[in-house]
Coordinates of C-alpha atoms and ligand atoms in Angstrom, one line a residue:
M1 CA 111.9 107.1 106.3
T2 CA 111.0 104.3 104.1
N3 CA 110.1 104.9 100.5
K4 CA 107.7 104.6 99.8
I5 CA 104.1 105.4 99.8
K6 CA 101.5 103.3 98.4
P7 CA 101.2 104.8 94.7
L8 CA 97.8 106.0 93.6
T9 CA 96.8 105.8 90.0
N10 CA 98.2 108.8 87.9
F11 CA 99.1 110.4 90.8
R12 CA 102.2 112.6 89.5
N13 CA 99.9 116.3 90.0
L14 CA 96.1 116.4 91.2
L15 CA 94.2 118.1 88.4
D16 CA 90.7 116.6 88.5
V17 CA 89.0 113.8 90.6
D18 CA 88.6 112.2 87.3
Q19 CA 92.2 110.6 87.7
L20 CA 91.1 108.9 90.8
N21 CA 89.5 105.8 91.1
K22 CA 87.3 104.6 94.0
S23 CA 90.5 102.7 96.3
D24 CA 92.7 105.8 95.5
I25 CA 90.0 108.2 97.4
N26 CA 89.8 105.6 100.1
Y27 CA 93.6 105.5 100.4
I28 CA 93.5 109.7 101.1
F29 CA 90.8 108.9 103.5
E30 CA 92.8 106.6 105.2
Y31 CA 96.0 109.4 105.1
A32 CA 93.2 111.9 106.5
D33 CA 91.9 110.0 109.6
K34 CA 95.7 109.9 110.7
L35 CA 96.5 113.0 109.9
Q36 CA 93.0 114.3 111.7
S37 CA 94.5 113.4 114.8
I38 CA 97.8 115.5 114.2
A39 CA 95.8 118.5 113.0
K40 CA 93.6 118.6 116.0
G41 CA 96.3 117.8 118.8
S42 CA 98.3 120.1 121.2
I43 CA 101.8 119.6 119.3
R44 CA 100.6 119.9 115.5
K45 CA 103.8 119.4 114.1
I46 CA 105.5 116.0 112.1
P47 CA 108.8 116.4 110.5
A48 CA 107.2 114.6 107.6
L49 CA 108.2 117.4 104.8
R50 CA 111.0 119.2 106.7
G51 CA 113.0 120.5 103.9
K52 CA 110.8 120.9 101.6
T53 CA 108.8 123.7 100.3
I54 CA 105.2 124.1 99.2
L55 CA 104.4 127.7 96.5
N56 CA 101.0 128.6 96.7
Y57 CA 100.4 130.3 93.9
F58 CA 97.1 132.5 93.6
A59 CA 96.1 134.2 90.7
E60 CA 92.5 134.1 91.9
P61 CA 91.1 135.4 95.7
S62 CA 91.2 132.4 98.1
T63 CA 90.6 132.3 102.1
R64 CA 89.6 128.6 102.6
T65 CA 92.0 127.0 99.9
R66 CA 95.3 129.2 100.3
V67 CA 95.0 129.3 103.9
S68 CA 94.5 125.6 104.5
F69 CA 97.1 124.8 102.2
E70 CA 99.4 126.8 104.1
N71 CA 98.4 125.2 107.5
A72 CA 98.9 121.7 106.0
G73 CA 102.0 122.4 105.1
K74 CA 103.6 123.9 108.0
I75 CA 102.0 121.3 110.1
L76 CA 104.1 118.8 107.8
S77 CA 106.9 121.1 108.4
A78 CA 107.3 122.4 105.1
D79 CA 108.3 125.8 104.1
V80 CA 105.1 127.9 102.5
I81 CA 105.7 130.6 99.8
N82 CA 102.3 132.3 99.4
M83 CA 102.2 134.5 96.0
S84 CA 99.4 136.0 94.6
S85 CA 98.9 137.5 91.1
S86 CA 98.6 141.3 93.0
G87 CA 102.0 142.6 93.7
S88 CA 103.9 139.7 91.7
S89 CA 105.2 140.2 88.1
D90 CA 101.9 138.9 86.5
E91 CA 100.9 142.8 86.8
K92 CA 103.7 143.7 84.8
G93 CA 102.8 141.0 81.8
E94 CA 104.7 138.0 82.5
S95 CA 103.6 135.1 80.7
L96 CA 102.1 132.2 82.7
F97 CA 105.2 130.4 81.3
N98 CA 107.7 132.6 82.3
S99 CA 106.1 133.1 85.8
V100 CA 106.2 129.3 86.6
Q101 CA 109.6 128.4 85.1
T102 CA 110.9 131.3 87.7
L103 CA 109.0 129.5 90.5
E104 CA 110.5 125.9 89.7
S105 CA 114.0 127.6 89.6
I106 CA 113.3 129.7 93.1
G107 CA 113.5 125.7 94.5
A108 CA 110.0 124.8 95.4
N109 CA 109.2 121.3 95.6
L110 CA 105.2 121.2 94.9
L111 CA 103.3 124.0 93.2
V112 CA 99.6 124.2 94.5
M113 CA 98.0 126.9 91.8
R114 CA 94.6 128.1 91.3
H115 CA 94.1 130.3 88.1
F116 CA 91.3 132.0 86.5
D117 CA 91.5 130.5 83.2
A118 CA 90.3 126.7 83.0
G119 CA 93.0 124.1 82.1
A120 CA 96.2 126.5 83.2
P121 CA 96.9 124.4 85.9
Y122 CA 97.2 121.1 83.1
F123 CA 99.5 123.6 81.1
V124 CA 101.8 124.2 83.6
A125 CA 101.9 120.5 84.8
R126 CA 103.3 119.9 81.4
N127 CA 105.9 122.6 81.7
I128 CA 107.4 122.2 85.1
G129 CA 109.1 119.5 86.8
I130 CA 107.7 119.2 90.3
P131 CA 104.5 118.3 91.0
V132 CA 101.2 120.4 90.7
I133 CA 98.0 120.4 92.7
N134 CA 95.0 122.6 90.8
A135 CA 93.3 124.6 93.5
G136 CA 91.0 125.7 91.6
D137 CA 90.7 127.0 87.9
G138 CA 88.0 129.1 86.0
S139 CA 85.4 127.3 85.7
H140 CA 86.8 123.6 85.6
A141 CA 88.0 121.8 88.6
H142 CA 88.2 121.8 92.2
P143 CA 89.5 118.5 93.0
T144 CA 90.7 119.1 96.5
Q145 CA 87.5 120.7 97.5
N146 CA 85.8 117.6 96.4
L147 CA 87.8 115.4 98.2
I148 CA 87.3 117.3 101.3
D149 CA 83.4 117.5 100.5
L150 CA 83.4 113.4 100.0
Y151 CA 85.4 112.5 102.9
T152 CA 83.2 115.1 105.1
V153 CA 80.3 112.9 103.8
H154 CA 82.2 109.5 104.6
K155 CA 82.9 110.5 108.2
K156 CA 79.3 112.6 108.6
V157 CA 77.3 110.5 107.4
G158 CA 78.8 106.9 106.0
N159 CA 78.7 105.3 102.8
I160 CA 78.5 107.2 99.8
E161 CA 77.3 104.9 97.6
G162 CA 74.2 104.8 96.8
L163 CA 73.3 108.4 98.5
N164 CA 71.1 110.8 96.5
L165 CA 72.8 114.3 95.9
T166 CA 71.4 117.1 94.4
V167 CA 73.8 119.9 93.5
L168 CA 72.1 123.4 93.6
G169 CA 72.7 126.6 91.9
D170 CA 74.9 128.0 89.3
N171 CA 76.2 124.6 88.0
V172 CA 77.6 127.0 84.8
H173 CA 80.0 128.3 86.1
S174 CA 80.6 126.5 89.6
R175 CA 84.5 124.4 89.3
V176 CA 83.1 122.6 92.2
A177 CA 80.3 121.6 90.8
R178 CA 82.4 119.7 87.4
S179 CA 84.5 118.2 90.4
T180 CA 81.5 117.2 92.7
I181 CA 79.8 116.0 89.8
I182 CA 82.9 113.3 88.9
G183 CA 84.1 112.7 92.7
F184 CA 80.3 111.7 93.8
S185 CA 79.9 109.8 90.9
I186 CA 83.1 107.9 91.5
M187 CA 81.9 107.2 95.0
G188 CA 79.0 106.1 93.6
A189 CA 76.2 108.7 94.6
R190 CA 73.1 109.7 92.4
I191 CA 73.5 113.1 90.9
T192 CA 70.4 115.6 90.2
I193 CA 71.5 118.9 89.0
C194 CA 68.9 122.0 90.0
A195 CA 68.9 125.2 88.4
P196 CA 67.5 127.2 86.0
T197 CA 68.1 126.0 82.7
T198 CA 70.4 128.7 81.9
M199 CA 72.4 127.6 84.9
D200 CA 72.2 123.8 84.4
A201 CA 75.5 122.3 82.9
Q202 CA 74.0 119.4 80.7
Y203 CA 77.3 118.9 78.6
L204 CA 78.4 117.1 81.6
S205 CA 76.7 114.4 80.8
D206 CA 76.2 114.9 76.9
N207 CA 77.7 111.7 75.5
S208 CA 76.0 109.3 74.6
V209 CA 78.6 107.2 73.1
E210 CA 80.5 107.1 76.3
R211 CA 77.9 107.0 79.1
N212 CA 79.4 104.4 81.0
Q213 CA 82.6 106.2 81.6
I214 CA 82.7 107.9 84.8
Y215 CA 83.7 110.6 83.4
W216 CA 80.2 111.2 82.1
P217 CA 78.5 110.1 85.1
E218 CA 74.4 109.9 84.5
I219 CA 72.8 113.0 85.8
K220 CA 69.2 114.3 86.3
Y221 CA 68.4 117.8 85.6
S222 CA 65.4 119.6 86.8
D223 CA 64.6 123.2 87.4
D224 CA 62.0 122.8 90.0
L225 CA 63.7 123.0 93.4
R226 CA 61.2 120.9 95.9
Y227 CA 61.2 118.0 93.6
S228 CA 64.8 117.7 93.6
L229 CA 64.8 117.6 97.4
K230 CA 62.2 115.1 97.9
N231 CA 64.4 112.0 97.7
A232 CA 67.5 113.7 98.0
D233 CA 69.9 112.7 101.1
L234 CA 72.8 115.4 100.6
V235 CA 72.1 118.6 98.7
M236 CA 75.6 121.1 97.4
T237 CA 74.5 124.2 97.5
L238 CA 76.7 126.0 95.0
R239 CA 77.9 129.5 95.6
T240 CA 76.5 132.1 93.0
Q241 CA 79.3 133.6 90.8
F242 CA 78.6 136.8 90.5
E243 CA 82.2 137.6 89.7
R244 CA 81.9 135.8 86.3
K245 CA 79.4 138.8 84.9
S246 CA 80.3 138.6 81.8
N247 CA 78.3 135.0 81.5
Y248 CA 76.1 136.0 84.1
V249 CA 72.8 134.3 83.3
V250 CA 70.1 135.4 85.4
P251 CA 68.1 138.1 84.5
N252 CA 66.7 138.8 87.8
I253 CA 68.4 137.7 91.3
N254 CA 65.1 138.3 93.2
E255 CA 63.5 135.9 91.2
Y256 CA 66.4 133.4 91.3
T257 CA 66.5 133.4 95.0
R258 CA 62.5 132.9 95.1
L259 CA 62.7 130.0 93.4
F260 CA 66.3 128.4 94.1
K261 CA 67.6 129.7 97.7
L262 CA 67.4 126.5 99.7
N263 CA 65.7 127.6 103.1
E264 CA 63.4 126.1 105.7
D265 CA 60.5 126.0 103.2
S266 CA 62.1 124.6 100.7
L267 CA 63.7 121.8 103.1
K268 CA 59.9 120.9 104.1
S269 CA 60.0 118.6 100.7
C270 CA 62.6 116.8 101.8
E271 CA 61.7 113.2 102.8
K272 CA 65.2 112.0 104.2
E273 CA 67.3 113.3 106.7
I274 CA 69.1 115.7 104.2
K275 CA 72.5 117.2 105.0
I276 CA 73.9 120.5 103.5
L277 CA 76.9 120.7 101.8
H278 CA 78.4 124.0 100.6
P279 CA 82.1 124.6 99.5
G280 CA 82.2 128.7 100.2
P281 CA 82.1 131.5 100.4
V282 CA 78.6 131.6 101.1
N283 CA 76.4 134.7 99.9
L284 CA 73.9 134.5 102.8
G285 CA 70.5 135.2 101.4
I286 CA 71.0 134.5 98.0
E287 CA 71.7 130.8 97.4
I288 CA 71.2 129.6 100.9
D289 CA 69.5 131.0 104.3
G290 CA 71.9 132.2 107.3
Y291 CA 69.7 130.0 109.4
V292 CA 69.7 126.9 107.4
S293 CA 73.7 127.0 106.5
N294 CA 73.9 127.4 110.4
S295 CA 71.2 124.6 111.1
E296 CA 72.1 121.0 112.3
R297 CA 71.6 119.1 109.0
S298 CA 74.7 121.9 107.9
L299 CA 78.1 120.4 106.9
I300 CA 79.6 123.6 106.1
N301 CA 81.6 123.8 109.2
D302 CA 82.9 120.6 108.9
Q303 CA 84.1 120.9 105.4
V304 CA 86.3 123.7 106.3
Q305 CA 87.3 121.4 109.7
N306 CA 88.2 118.7 107.2
S307 CA 90.3 121.1 104.6
V308 CA 93.4 120.5 106.3
A309 CA 93.9 117.4 107.0
I310 CA 92.9 116.2 103.2
R311 CA 95.2 118.7 102.1
M312 CA 98.0 117.4 104.2
A313 CA 97.6 114.2 103.1
L314 CA 97.8 115.3 99.6
L315 CA 100.9 116.7 100.2
L316 CA 102.1 113.5 102.0
L317 CA 101.3 111.9 98.9
L318 CA 102.7 113.9 96.4
I319 CA 106.3 114.6 97.7
G320 CA 106.4 112.7 101.1
D321 CA 108.1 109.7 102.0
Y322 CA 106.3 108.7 105.5
S323 CA 103.7 105.4 105.2
L324 CA 100.4 104.9 106.9
D325 CA 102.4 103.0 109.5
Q326 CA 104.6 106.0 110.3
I327 CA 102.3 109.0 111.0
Ligands
CP401 N1 86.0 126.9 98.5 C1 86.5 128.0 98.1 O1 87.8 127.2 97.4 O2 87.2 128.5 99.0 P1 88.0 130.3 98.5 O3 87.7 130.5 97.4 O4 88.0 130.5 100.0 O5 89.2 129.1 98.9

């Protein structure tokens, strides 16, 4: 194996998509394209990470992210250790700092981390000697989900530059929303947030001084679902985050559903062949109808299917020695 893969910008850890540029993201797509054929092939194993150990540390529930990271690591022949807060010494009051010191000492080569506190993976990355991938931190960021969603649109729709994306629903609690807005802006999409005013994340563009910076993309806001779907090429429907009850911002869920649910009726206002994304898990009947989520317009299954190849690419780029030609 030759050393080394082309370095990406600022890429020792993956904490959010704002550390990547357009060419970094396209480079990750190139890896994913190649890895997709392995992930979907009959042998489904390459020795790229043989001898490496990946630690999945999830302090919040997860199905897609945890399982797809586990699968990605195993296809690349890594040893994968799964750990959740429940049943760990977190429950005995061990500090995050002591926990991650312990995890590093055990001999992992990379930490995949989900945490309920925004910023926790940043703290860990500063205090640990191995790369950290943020698998979702509180309401802050979910960079790997965004790369999966960008890749899905890149494969199914084509060039992202110039597409109109409506980000619908619980923007205020959603880490997916933040990473979506940043990642799609980097790739040149135009963003509209559609939500009740109590759920829109105005702070994401609240920076008049540095508005030209990608971290503060220009965003339109609307509380009118039909209006915000009219010119949309894509809609990212967000999960309504009932678990963050202390900040629950909709007084009446029936009214919310009536005004903001994506269904056949609201989609009638679309003037384009809109594609529907949802990061999952879906609250069927709340933010989206079951019929619509399974329709031809939906890319939701594609998002899940692409998750393994993208996460394989990220693992390889962070701790692998394979170049693109060797895959
Ligand atoms: N999209 C996502 O992060 O799903 P999980 O919570 O199931 O991992």
